[in-house]
Each structure stands twice: as structure tokens, then as C-alpha cells.
Amino acid sequence: MRRGMRAGVLILWTVLVAVSVISVADEPKELKDAFASRFRVGAAIGTHHTMGQEPESLALAASQFNAATPENLLKWQAVHPAPDRYQFEPADRFVAWGEQHGMFLVGHTLVWHSQTPRWVSQGTDQKPLDRDALLDRMKGHIETVVGRYRGRIQAWDVVNEAIDDQGRLRSAVPEGGSPRRFAPWYSPIGDDFIEMAFEFAHAADPNAELYYNDYNEWFPAKIEAISGLVRRLQSKNVRIDGIGLQGHWGLDYPKLDEIDHMLTEYGKLGVKLMVTELDITVLPSASNGTSADVNARATGGDRLDPYRDGLPDAVQRKLADRYAAIFGLFVKHANTIDRVTFWGVHDGHSWRNHFPVRGRTDYPLLFDRRLEPKSAFSAVVGTVRP
Ligand code: XIL
């Protein structure tokens, strides 16, 4: 009897070992394969990557992802720094690299209030431009940039962050309030600046997919305003293919039911949903709340930068669990989600090390500073393990 029990335990143990060996061996090593039947998985590629620094990061990106977004090099100030000067070399290289690796390429971004030079909204006399002059400028920029990569960049974040946290269009001039910093670019055009940008982009590449992209996308006021915008464009037959949800999130925000709810709500619009800039900070939050406004700055000292020498196991596990829960929701909504893009390739490269507090050490992505997959990687892949 006792011998029988021992044999039973041994058999059980052998089976358990065999199962775990098989499941480790079976675990997909590449994100693009793991999610192939659900959605594309992409990454933001830094200009320095594209220009040949850190070739290992670029190689990692090529092996893991099937979609790519340039982190900065197609923003207005990078690609069109002066009225008569375009700088296409980094973007040309990015597109050639993407094509070489069969990537779905996303152009980011055409109309935004940030990383847009001041001259865009001014005449040679530095006076503010009027509606017609601004529309001409917007059209020229979009025609030139989108036209150059027609048929090669498959999709564009046409307008970025045009709606504030209260759900107001950023072109709206607050009554009695002081003009906002994007006012010179959007307000003289008026509330149809979004629609016009989409029309210009469509004319420049009739086959490109066109998206509206934003942050704090789960705020009820934003759900309402972004849904309203999409419906308005649809009713006017202006082409819009999808909504980009940036996804600069934290360990405790947004709540899972807020993510679930927003995916359900946006999913009703009949356009594609993309999570376009996913990263999850593990650091204590600074004073900017959940905003991803790139102009926000905060300071805080040691209390805000607790993991300079490495991430404690307990936090590493929290991050993995958080990623698993979030990807569980993405898989649940895979019928409307077309792509999930991480904002960066590895922790060392992430903008979250510098936003909104400069020079912190954050751990928001799936690959660590040595380009090794973290436990968050297995947790994410585990959400689709058969
Ligand atoms: C960030 C880049 O990652 C940084 O390198 C740059 O200094 C500022 O912009 N929302 C967006 C992205 O749409 O373009 C921003 O990217 C992050 C917030």
C-alpha cells in the first residue's frame, strides 16, 4: 500500500514536470505570434534606433512586433522644422526598415499642439495667421508628408489630443478665459480643424487608414466627446477608420472596469480600436494626475524615484499581474481591437523615465534594460495560452 502510494506520487510528479516542460517549450517567444489571431502588436521606434544606434533594440523590435510607429521623427517639428524645409532622412530610413520587416507602419502624427513649431501659426511678420492661411499650411504639410509615403505608411494618427479632459474641443476659446497655448493653431480655423485634417489626409493617400488619437480616453467626458466626434465625421462621410487609445497607464489607473467600459463604448462605433502607446508606470504619481500631456513637468526628489537600483520582486509581480489583467481585457475585446502598440522597445528607452519628472528609473514595458523579457512578458503571453 505504502509502496503503491509512493509509486503514485512519483507518477504524478513525473506528469507535472512533463507538463511544465511542455508548456514552457510551447510558450510563444514572440508577441506577434502569440497574438496573431487576435490583433497586431507594435512598438514605438526611437529616432536613435532608426539612425543606427542600438542595433540590438531594433533587432528585438523586428523579431517581436509586426507594427511600428515612429516615436518622434514624423512629428511636425522633426519632419518640417522650417516653412520651406522638410527633413525626411530619418523617416525614409524608418519606412525602409519597416518594409524590410513586413511591418504595418503607422505615421504619428499630423496635427497636434505639441512638438509643432511656433512658426506654423504665424506669418513672416510673426502675426497670427487667419483660417485660410492656416488651412493652407495644414494642407501643404499633410500633402507633402502623407504623399511622400503614399502606399508605404498604411495608417496615420491624423489628429492627436484635440479634446481636453472636460470633453471640449481644443479649438474652443474659453469664455472669459485666457487663450490656451494651442489656440493660435486651432482656434482661427475653428471646430472643423479636425475634419479638414482628415479630408487632407484622405486626399493625400486614399488608401491609408486614418485615426483620431488621445489620452485619458476612459474619462466619461472624453468617451462622450470622442464618440461624438467619430459619429459626426461618419455622418459627413469623412473617412475615419479608428480611434487610437494611447494607454499611458499606471498600476492602479485606469481601473479594469473603466478599461472594459471604454472598450465597450468605443466598440459600438463601428471603427477599429487601437491601443497606440501602451506603457505602465510603476512609479509613484507626480502632480500631473493621469494626464499624458507632454508639456507637464513635475519635480519630487527621492520619494518619486524609489527603484533606481532595481525593481523589487513584489513590484515586478504587481506589474506582471496588471499586464495580465489588461491583456485579458484586450483579448476579450479582440473583435474590435486591431492593434496594441507599446510606447518603446525596452525599459531603458521609455519616455516614462523622463515624464513628467526628468531622470527617474521606470520599468513600464515588457523588456528590461538588457533587452530580456520580464515576468510581465510571460504574463501577457499567458493570456492567450491554449
Ligand atoms: C513622447 C515621446 O515619447 C518623447 O520622446 C517626446 O519627448 C515627447 O513625446 N503622447 C503622444 C506621443 O502622442 O507622441 C508622446 O511621445 C507621448 C504622449
Short mmCIF file of C-alpha atoms and ligand atoms in Angstrom, two decimals:
data_model
loop_
_atom_site.label_atom_id
_atom_site.label_comp_id
_atom_site.label_asym_id
_atom_site.label_seq_id
_atom_site.Cartn_x
_atom_site.Cartn_y
_atom_site.Cartn_z
CA MET A 1 0.00 0.00 0.00
CA ARG A 2 2.69 2.45 1.05
CA ARG A 3 4.76 1.36 -1.93
CA GLY A 4 1.70 1.91 -4.15
CA MET A 5 1.29 5.39 -2.78
CA ARG A 6 4.93 6.20 -3.39
CA ALA A 7 4.61 4.99 -6.98
CA GLY A 8 1.51 7.14 -7.40
CA VAL A 9 3.30 10.22 -6.11
CA LEU A 10 6.22 9.52 -8.44
CA ILE A 11 3.91 9.21 -11.46
CA LEU A 12 2.11 12.41 -10.52
CA TRP A 13 5.41 14.23 -10.11
CA THR A 14 6.66 12.96 -13.49
CA VAL A 15 3.46 14.12 -15.18
CA LEU A 16 3.68 17.56 -13.55
CA VAL A 17 7.30 18.03 -14.62
CA ALA A 18 6.47 16.87 -18.15
CA VAL A 19 3.51 19.26 -18.38
CA SER A 20 5.51 22.23 -17.15
CA VAL A 21 8.40 21.45 -19.52
CA ILE A 22 5.98 21.18 -22.43
CA SER A 23 4.19 24.40 -21.53
CA VAL A 24 7.47 26.33 -21.20
CA ALA A 25 8.61 24.90 -24.52
CA ASP A 26 5.24 25.81 -26.02
CA GLU A 27 5.20 29.36 -24.77
CA PRO A 28 5.43 31.65 -27.78
CA LYS A 29 8.67 33.58 -27.79
CA GLU A 30 7.31 36.38 -29.91
CA LEU A 31 4.45 38.71 -29.16
CA LYS A 32 3.42 38.98 -32.80
CA ASP A 33 2.95 35.20 -32.96
CA ALA A 34 1.21 34.93 -29.62
CA PHE A 35 -1.49 37.39 -30.69
CA ALA A 36 -1.51 36.67 -34.43
CA SER A 37 -5.14 35.59 -34.48
CA ARG A 38 -6.26 38.48 -32.24
CA PHE A 39 -4.54 41.77 -33.09
CA ARG A 40 -1.25 43.23 -34.24
CA VAL A 41 1.35 44.01 -31.62
CA GLY A 42 3.58 47.01 -32.24
CA ALA A 43 6.22 49.25 -30.71
CA ALA A 44 7.31 52.86 -30.96
CA ILE A 45 10.75 53.10 -32.52
CA GLY A 46 13.07 55.88 -31.37
CA THR A 47 14.83 58.16 -33.84
CA HIS A 48 18.17 56.96 -32.47
CA HIS A 49 17.14 53.36 -33.23
CA THR A 50 16.26 54.29 -36.78
CA MET A 51 19.53 56.16 -37.22
CA GLY A 52 21.55 53.06 -36.34
CA GLN A 53 22.29 53.48 -32.65
CA GLU A 54 21.32 50.49 -30.52
CA PRO A 55 21.03 47.97 -33.37
CA GLU A 56 20.14 45.25 -30.81
CA SER A 57 16.98 47.14 -29.86
CA LEU A 58 15.98 47.42 -33.49
CA ALA A 59 16.63 43.70 -33.99
CA LEU A 60 14.50 42.92 -30.94
CA ALA A 61 11.71 45.10 -32.32
CA ALA A 62 11.91 43.36 -35.70
CA SER A 63 11.60 39.93 -34.10
CA GLN A 64 8.82 40.73 -31.60
CA PHE A 65 6.46 43.13 -33.34
CA ASN A 66 4.50 43.31 -36.58
CA ALA A 67 3.63 47.01 -36.37
CA ALA A 68 5.76 50.09 -35.78
CA THR A 69 5.18 53.76 -35.02
CA PRO A 70 8.00 56.32 -35.10
CA GLU A 71 8.20 57.86 -31.62
CA ASN A 72 9.19 61.35 -32.79
CA LEU A 73 10.56 61.56 -36.30
CA LEU A 74 7.30 62.29 -38.13
CA LYS A 75 6.13 64.95 -35.70
CA TRP A 76 5.91 68.38 -37.31
CA GLN A 77 9.00 69.85 -35.62
CA ALA A 78 11.11 66.87 -36.70
CA VAL A 79 9.95 66.42 -40.28
CA HIS A 80 9.13 70.04 -41.15
CA PRO A 81 11.29 72.26 -38.96
CA ALA A 82 11.09 75.43 -41.07
CA PRO A 83 8.50 76.74 -43.55
CA ASP A 84 10.46 75.68 -46.62
CA ARG A 85 12.44 72.84 -45.16
CA TYR A 86 11.47 69.21 -44.74
CA GLN A 87 13.79 66.69 -43.17
CA PHE A 88 12.91 63.25 -44.46
CA GLU A 89 16.02 61.19 -43.91
CA PRO A 90 15.05 59.62 -40.56
CA ALA A 91 11.51 58.90 -41.78
CA ASP A 92 12.82 57.44 -45.06
CA ARG A 93 15.02 55.10 -43.07
CA PHE A 94 12.21 54.16 -40.72
CA VAL A 95 9.90 53.28 -43.61
CA ALA A 96 12.60 51.27 -45.41
CA TRP A 97 13.31 49.32 -42.20
CA GLY A 98 9.62 48.68 -41.63
CA GLU A 99 9.12 47.43 -45.17
CA GLN A 100 12.13 45.16 -44.90
CA HIS A 101 10.49 43.50 -41.90
CA GLY A 102 6.94 43.43 -43.24
CA MET A 103 5.69 45.81 -40.56
CA PHE A 104 2.35 47.58 -40.51
CA LEU A 105 3.52 51.21 -40.36
CA VAL A 106 1.69 53.97 -38.55
CA GLY A 107 2.51 57.64 -39.18
CA HIS A 108 2.46 59.68 -35.99
CA THR A 109 1.21 62.42 -36.14
CA LEU A 110 -0.06 65.14 -38.50
CA VAL A 111 -1.97 67.70 -36.42
CA TRP A 112 -1.07 68.20 -32.76
CA HIS A 113 -0.48 71.16 -30.47
CA SER A 114 2.79 69.72 -29.14
CA GLN A 115 6.12 69.33 -30.93
CA THR A 116 4.81 71.74 -33.54
CA PRO A 117 6.97 74.80 -34.22
CA ARG A 118 5.64 78.23 -33.37
CA TRP A 119 6.07 79.44 -36.96
CA VAL A 120 3.24 77.13 -38.06
CA SER A 121 0.64 79.53 -36.70
CA GLN A 122 2.48 82.75 -37.59
CA GLY A 123 3.14 84.78 -40.71
CA THR A 124 6.59 86.08 -41.64
CA ASP A 125 5.71 89.17 -39.57
CA GLN A 126 5.09 86.83 -36.62
CA LYS A 127 1.45 87.84 -36.51
CA PRO A 128 -1.18 85.09 -36.08
CA LEU A 129 -2.43 83.57 -39.32
CA ASP A 130 -6.09 83.53 -40.25
CA ARG A 131 -8.24 80.49 -41.09
CA ASP A 132 -7.42 80.31 -44.79
CA ALA A 133 -3.69 80.71 -44.30
CA LEU A 134 -3.66 78.08 -41.54
CA LEU A 135 -5.68 75.63 -43.63
CA ASP A 136 -3.23 76.16 -46.49
CA ARG A 137 -0.37 75.39 -44.17
CA MET A 138 -2.07 72.27 -42.79
CA LYS A 139 -2.90 71.08 -46.31
CA GLY A 140 0.62 71.66 -47.60
CA HIS A 141 2.16 69.77 -44.69
CA ILE A 142 -0.23 66.82 -44.92
CA GLU A 143 0.01 66.58 -48.72
CA THR A 144 3.79 66.59 -48.60
CA VAL A 145 4.29 64.18 -45.70
CA VAL A 146 1.46 61.71 -46.36
CA GLY A 147 2.03 62.00 -50.12
CA ARG A 148 5.70 61.08 -49.80
CA TYR A 149 4.84 57.77 -48.11
CA ARG A 150 1.64 57.02 -50.02
CA GLY A 151 1.08 53.26 -50.14
CA ARG A 152 4.03 52.67 -47.79
CA ILE A 153 2.79 54.03 -44.45
CA GLN A 154 -0.50 52.19 -44.06
CA ALA A 155 -2.15 54.33 -41.40
CA TRP A 156 -1.95 57.79 -39.83
CA ASP A 157 -2.72 59.28 -36.44
CA VAL A 158 -4.20 62.26 -38.25
CA VAL A 159 -5.13 64.35 -35.23
CA ASN A 160 -3.64 63.87 -31.77
CA GLU A 161 -5.14 65.05 -28.46
CA ALA A 162 -7.65 67.56 -29.81
CA ILE A 163 -10.12 67.12 -26.95
CA ASP A 164 -9.43 68.19 -23.36
CA ASP A 165 -10.31 66.31 -20.17
CA GLN A 166 -13.66 68.08 -19.96
CA GLY A 167 -14.54 66.87 -23.43
CA ARG A 168 -14.12 70.28 -25.11
CA LEU A 169 -12.50 70.72 -28.50
CA ARG A 170 -9.18 72.44 -28.04
CA SER A 171 -10.16 74.97 -30.70
CA ALA A 172 -12.86 76.32 -28.39
CA VAL A 173 -11.85 79.61 -26.80
CA PRO A 174 -12.91 79.52 -23.15
CA GLU A 175 -15.36 82.29 -22.34
CA GLY A 176 -13.60 84.99 -20.39
CA GLY A 177 -10.59 82.68 -20.05
CA SER A 178 -7.15 83.34 -21.41
CA PRO A 179 -6.38 81.78 -24.80
CA ARG A 180 -4.88 78.32 -24.49
CA ARG A 181 -1.45 77.54 -25.86
CA PHE A 182 -2.81 75.63 -28.85
CA ALA A 183 -5.25 78.44 -29.60
CA PRO A 184 -3.12 80.06 -32.35
CA TRP A 185 -3.02 76.79 -34.30
CA TYR A 186 -6.61 75.58 -33.93
CA SER A 187 -8.88 78.46 -32.91
CA PRO A 188 -8.58 80.63 -36.05
CA ILE A 189 -9.57 77.59 -38.14
CA GLY A 190 -12.50 76.73 -35.89
CA ASP A 191 -14.05 73.47 -34.78
CA ASP A 192 -13.81 71.85 -38.20
CA PHE A 193 -10.00 71.74 -37.97
CA ILE A 194 -10.22 68.00 -37.24
CA GLU A 195 -12.50 67.29 -40.16
CA MET A 196 -10.28 69.32 -42.50
CA ALA A 197 -7.18 67.41 -41.40
CA PHE A 198 -8.91 64.10 -42.15
CA GLU A 199 -10.02 65.36 -45.59
CA PHE A 200 -6.49 66.47 -46.47
CA ALA A 201 -5.01 63.16 -45.31
CA HIS A 202 -7.56 61.17 -47.29
CA ALA A 203 -6.83 63.18 -50.43
CA ALA A 204 -3.09 62.65 -49.99
CA ASP A 205 -3.41 58.85 -49.68
CA PRO A 206 -6.90 57.49 -50.43
CA ASN A 207 -5.93 54.00 -49.23
CA ALA A 208 -4.42 54.96 -45.89
CA GLU A 209 -6.32 54.23 -42.68
CA LEU A 210 -6.99 57.39 -40.68
CA TYR A 211 -7.21 57.57 -36.90
CA TYR A 212 -8.02 60.01 -34.11
CA ASN A 213 -5.64 59.50 -31.12
CA ASP A 214 -5.89 60.71 -27.50
CA TYR A 215 -5.04 60.13 -23.79
CA ASN A 216 -7.23 59.84 -20.64
CA GLU A 217 -9.51 58.09 -23.07
CA TRP A 218 -11.55 56.38 -20.33
CA PHE A 219 -12.77 59.68 -18.79
CA PRO A 220 -16.56 59.71 -19.25
CA ALA A 221 -16.44 63.23 -20.76
CA LYS A 222 -13.87 62.05 -23.28
CA ILE A 223 -15.79 58.90 -24.17
CA GLU A 224 -18.74 61.11 -24.97
CA ALA A 225 -16.75 63.71 -26.90
CA ILE A 226 -14.62 61.26 -28.90
CA SER A 227 -17.66 59.13 -29.73
CA GLY A 228 -19.47 62.31 -30.80
CA LEU A 229 -16.55 63.32 -33.00
CA VAL A 230 -16.44 59.92 -34.71
CA ARG A 231 -20.19 59.96 -35.32
CA ARG A 232 -20.00 63.50 -36.71
CA LEU A 233 -17.28 62.55 -39.17
CA GLN A 234 -19.16 59.41 -40.17
CA SER A 235 -22.37 61.35 -40.76
CA LYS A 236 -20.49 63.73 -43.05
CA ASN A 237 -18.85 60.84 -44.90
CA VAL A 238 -15.40 61.95 -43.79
CA ARG A 239 -13.17 58.90 -43.70
CA ILE A 240 -12.20 57.80 -40.18
CA ASP A 241 -11.04 54.22 -39.65
CA GLY A 242 -10.25 54.10 -35.99
CA ILE A 243 -9.61 55.52 -32.57
CA GLY A 244 -6.16 55.38 -31.00
CA LEU A 245 -6.22 54.97 -27.22
CA GLN A 246 -2.76 55.98 -26.03
CA GLY A 247 -2.63 53.86 -22.87
CA HIS A 248 -0.04 55.67 -20.74
CA TRP A 249 -1.34 53.96 -17.63
CA GLY A 250 -0.30 53.03 -14.11
CA LEU A 251 -0.54 50.10 -11.70
CA ASP A 252 -3.82 51.41 -10.31
CA TYR A 253 -5.31 53.57 -13.07
CA PRO A 254 -7.45 53.27 -15.04
CA LYS A 255 -9.47 50.67 -13.16
CA LEU A 256 -10.16 47.45 -15.04
CA ASP A 257 -13.85 48.16 -15.25
CA GLU A 258 -13.08 51.61 -16.68
CA ILE A 259 -10.97 49.99 -19.42
CA ASP A 260 -13.64 47.39 -20.06
CA HIS A 261 -16.33 50.06 -20.22
CA MET A 262 -14.44 52.34 -22.60
CA LEU A 263 -13.63 49.43 -24.95
CA THR A 264 -17.31 48.51 -24.95
CA GLU A 265 -18.42 52.09 -25.62
CA TYR A 266 -15.90 52.90 -28.37
CA GLY A 267 -16.54 49.42 -29.76
CA LYS A 268 -20.11 50.47 -30.60
CA LEU A 269 -18.94 53.00 -33.19
CA GLY A 270 -18.04 50.53 -35.92
CA VAL A 271 -14.43 51.74 -36.20
CA LYS A 272 -11.23 49.93 -35.28
CA LEU A 273 -9.76 50.43 -31.84
CA MET A 274 -6.04 50.61 -31.30
CA VAL A 275 -4.11 50.83 -28.08
CA THR A 276 -1.40 53.02 -29.51
CA GLU A 277 1.10 53.97 -26.79
CA LEU A 278 0.88 51.39 -24.02
CA ASP A 279 3.20 51.64 -21.02
CA ILE A 280 2.51 51.10 -17.33
CA THR A 281 4.49 53.16 -14.87
CA VAL A 282 5.41 51.55 -11.55
CA LEU A 283 6.48 54.87 -10.03
CA PRO A 284 4.57 56.99 -7.54
CA SER A 285 2.50 59.54 -9.36
CA ALA A 286 3.63 63.11 -9.59
CA SER A 287 1.38 66.11 -9.65
CA ASN A 288 0.00 65.76 -13.15
CA GLY A 289 -2.66 63.17 -12.27
CA THR A 290 -3.22 60.69 -15.08
CA SER A 291 -2.56 63.16 -17.85
CA ALA A 292 -0.12 62.31 -20.62
CA ASP A 293 0.22 65.96 -21.61
CA VAL A 294 3.83 66.01 -22.77
CA ASN A 295 4.27 69.57 -21.54
CA ALA A 296 3.52 68.71 -17.93
CA ARG A 297 6.55 68.92 -15.64
CA ALA A 298 6.92 67.91 -12.05
CA THR A 299 9.69 67.54 -9.52
CA GLY A 300 9.78 65.38 -6.47
CA GLY A 301 13.17 64.06 -5.44
CA ASP A 302 13.86 60.61 -3.94
CA ARG A 303 10.31 59.79 -2.91
CA LEU A 304 9.28 59.81 -6.55
CA ASP A 305 12.22 57.71 -7.74
CA PRO A 306 12.37 54.70 -5.41
CA TYR A 307 13.69 51.98 -7.75
CA ARG A 308 16.95 53.42 -9.05
CA ASP A 309 18.85 50.27 -8.07
CA GLY A 310 16.35 47.76 -9.38
CA LEU A 311 12.73 46.73 -9.12
CA PRO A 312 11.75 44.70 -6.01
CA ASP A 313 10.22 41.29 -6.83
CA ALA A 314 6.91 42.26 -5.29
CA VAL A 315 6.53 45.24 -7.65
CA GLN A 316 7.73 43.15 -10.59
CA ARG A 317 4.89 40.73 -9.80
CA LYS A 318 2.37 43.55 -9.48
CA LEU A 319 3.36 44.81 -12.91
CA ALA A 320 3.05 41.31 -14.40
CA ASP A 321 -0.40 40.85 -12.82
CA ARG A 322 -1.52 44.25 -14.03
CA TYR A 323 -0.34 43.49 -17.58
CA ALA A 324 -2.09 40.10 -17.47
CA ALA A 325 -5.36 41.68 -16.34
CA ILE A 326 -5.19 44.38 -19.00
CA PHE A 327 -4.35 41.96 -21.79
CA GLY A 328 -7.17 39.73 -20.54
CA LEU A 329 -9.48 42.63 -21.42
CA PHE A 330 -7.79 43.24 -24.78
CA VAL A 331 -8.31 39.58 -25.66
CA LYS A 332 -11.94 39.85 -24.55
CA HIS A 333 -12.38 42.81 -26.92
CA ALA A 334 -10.23 41.37 -29.71
CA ASN A 335 -13.13 41.63 -32.18
CA THR A 336 -12.81 45.44 -32.08
CA ILE A 337 -9.13 45.85 -31.20
CA ASP A 338 -6.92 45.90 -34.27
CA ARG A 339 -3.54 46.62 -32.69
CA VAL A 340 -1.77 47.05 -29.36
CA THR A 341 1.41 49.13 -29.60
CA PHE A 342 3.89 49.62 -26.76
CA TRP A 343 5.42 53.08 -26.46
CA GLY A 344 9.02 51.95 -26.69
CA VAL A 345 11.03 48.77 -27.10
CA HIS A 346 12.57 48.32 -23.64
CA ASP A 347 12.51 49.98 -20.20
CA GLY A 348 15.70 51.95 -20.77
CA HIS A 349 14.23 53.61 -23.83
CA SER A 350 10.83 54.57 -22.40
CA TRP A 351 9.81 58.24 -22.25
CA ARG A 352 8.34 57.47 -18.82
CA ASN A 353 11.84 57.69 -17.35
CA HIS A 354 11.55 61.40 -18.11
CA PHE A 355 7.88 62.16 -17.90
CA PRO A 356 6.61 64.07 -16.02
CA VAL A 357 9.69 64.05 -13.78
CA ARG A 358 13.03 64.00 -15.57
CA GLY A 359 15.66 61.36 -14.94
CA ARG A 360 13.73 58.71 -12.98
CA THR A 361 14.14 54.97 -13.37
CA ASP A 362 10.89 53.40 -14.52
CA TYR A 363 10.01 49.87 -15.65
CA PRO A 364 6.92 50.26 -17.84
CA LEU A 365 7.48 47.82 -20.74
CA LEU A 366 7.86 44.07 -21.30
CA PHE A 367 11.63 44.05 -21.94
CA ASP A 368 14.19 45.18 -19.38
CA ARG A 369 17.26 47.36 -19.89
CA ARG A 370 19.28 44.34 -21.03
CA LEU A 371 16.54 43.57 -23.57
CA GLU A 372 15.49 40.46 -21.64
CA PRO A 373 11.79 39.61 -21.39
CA LYS A 374 10.41 40.37 -17.91
CA SER A 375 7.82 38.37 -16.00
CA ALA A 376 5.27 40.80 -17.47
CA PHE A 377 6.14 39.33 -20.89
CA SER A 378 5.17 35.78 -19.81
CA ALA A 379 2.10 37.15 -18.09
CA VAL A 380 0.97 38.86 -21.30
CA VAL A 381 1.65 35.83 -23.47
CA GLY A 382 -0.11 33.70 -20.84
CA THR A 383 -3.39 35.45 -21.59
CA VAL A 384 -3.63 33.57 -24.90
CA ARG A 385 -2.01 30.29 -23.95
CA PRO A 386 -4.33 27.49 -25.12
C1 XIL B 1 6.61 61.50 -26.50
C2 XIL B 1 7.95 60.84 -26.86
O1 XIL B 1 7.93 59.51 -26.40
C3 XIL B 1 9.09 61.61 -26.25
O2 XIL B 1 10.33 61.09 -26.74
C4 XIL B 1 8.98 63.09 -26.61
O3 XIL B 1 9.99 63.81 -25.94
C5 XIL B 1 7.63 63.65 -26.24
O4 XIL B 1 6.62 62.87 -26.84
N1 XIL B 1 1.52 61.25 -26.44
C6 XIL B 1 1.91 61.10 -27.74
C7 XIL B 1 3.34 60.82 -28.04
O5 XIL B 1 1.08 61.09 -28.65
O6 XIL B 1 3.74 61.39 -29.25
C8 XIL B 1 4.25 61.29 -26.93
O7 XIL B 1 5.57 60.85 -27.22
C9 XIL B 1 3.76 60.75 -25.60
C10 XIL B 1 2.37 61.24 -25.28
#
